[in-house]
Each structure stands twice: as C-alpha cells, then as structure tokens.
Amino acid sequence: QVQLVESGGRLVQPGESLRLSCETSGFTFGASEMSWVRQVPGKEVEWVTSIKPGGMRTGYSAFAKERFIISRDDAKATLFLQMNNLRSEDSARYFCVRGYRVNSKEDSQGTQVTVSS
C-alpha cells in the first residue's frame, strides 16, 4: 500500500523559508521519479518541481526556479522541498506525488503552507 505523508507546512511571513518533507512507503522510492505539486481551493493542481531517481536531474516550474530546491533521501524514502523567499502567492496545500512533471495528486493529505504578514 502506497503511503505519502507530507509535513512541515505552517504559517510564515513573506520572505521566510520552509522545508517540507514527504515520508513514503509501499513502493520502491529509490527507483521512482518524484514531484511536488500544490493546490489552492477552487483551483487546479499545479506542478511545482520534480526529481529523477538518484537526484541528479531536477525540474522546476517558473515560479519555483531559484527559490525552491527539491531533494531526496533514498535511504529514508523521504522527499524534501526547501522553499526560500516565500511569497503570498505560494500559499497552498502542498503534496508529494510519484512521477515527473505531473500536475495531479495522489491519495495523501498534503501540508498547508500559508504566507501572510
């Protein structure tokens, strides 16, 4: 049974940083492409960033480039998202998903990030 458990989201002020984590189980994480996506209520799921197995190749959406960093710890089957210089428009629920450059969610709770002064 695939499990994806996101954590690390909270209320922060503009310009601050956050590190999200996604602990996984039930599949071969080390061999899997992984992504972060986000969603605001009433809007479609939006792709944020992806990482290939091994972590040597990554991809970022235009809004994430130069501010966000995706990484992975294959030994712990965990995916990370370092978010810097957060903006109000980054407020959303963030989800980790399997796949590369995907814009859909899996069955996980996500973690809420709210950027507000």
Coordinates of C-alpha atoms in Angstrom, one line a residue, residues 10-63:
R10 CA 2.8 26.3 8.6
L11 CA 2.1 30.0 8.7
V12 CA 5.1 32.1 7.8
Q13 CA 5.7 35.7 6.8
P14 CA 6.7 36.8 3.3
G15 CA 10.4 36.3 2.7
E16 CA 10.8 33.5 5.2
S17 CA 11.8 29.9 4.4
L18 CA 10.2 26.5 5.0
R19 CA 11.3 22.9 4.5
L20 CA 8.6 20.4 3.6
S21 CA 9.1 16.6 4.0
C22 CA 7.3 13.7 2.5
E23 CA 7.8 10.3 4.1
T24 CA 6.9 7.5 1.8
S25 CA 6.4 3.7 1.9
G26 CA 4.8 0.9 -0.1
F27 CA 6.8 1.4 -3.3
T28 CA 10.4 1.5 -4.4
F29 CA 11.2 5.1 -3.6
G30 CA 14.8 5.0 -4.8
A31 CA 13.7 4.0 -8.3
S32 CA 10.9 6.5 -8.5
E33 CA 10.6 9.9 -10.1
M34 CA 9.0 12.2 -7.5
S35 CA 7.4 15.6 -7.6
W36 CA 5.8 18.3 -5.5
V37 CA 2.5 19.8 -6.6
R38 CA 0.3 22.3 -4.9
Q39 CA -3.3 23.3 -4.9
V40 CA -5.3 26.3 -3.8
P41 CA -9.0 25.6 -3.0
G42 CA -11.1 26.0 -6.1
K43 CA -8.1 25.9 -8.5
E44 CA -6.4 23.1 -10.4
V45 CA -3.4 21.2 -9.1
E46 CA -0.2 23.0 -10.1
W47 CA 3.2 21.3 -10.7
V48 CA 6.0 22.7 -8.6
T49 CA 9.1 20.7 -9.1
S50 CA 10.4 17.1 -9.9
I51 CA 13.4 15.0 -9.2
K52 CA 14.7 11.9 -11.0
P53 CA 16.0 8.8 -9.2
G54 CA 19.4 9.5 -7.8
G55 CA 18.7 13.2 -7.6
M56 CA 21.0 14.2 -10.4
R57 CA 18.2 15.7 -12.6
T58 CA 15.6 18.1 -11.4
G59 CA 13.0 20.3 -13.0
Y60 CA 11.3 23.5 -11.7
S61 CA 8.3 25.5 -12.6
A62 CA 8.9 29.1 -13.5
F63 CA 7.7 30.3 -10.1

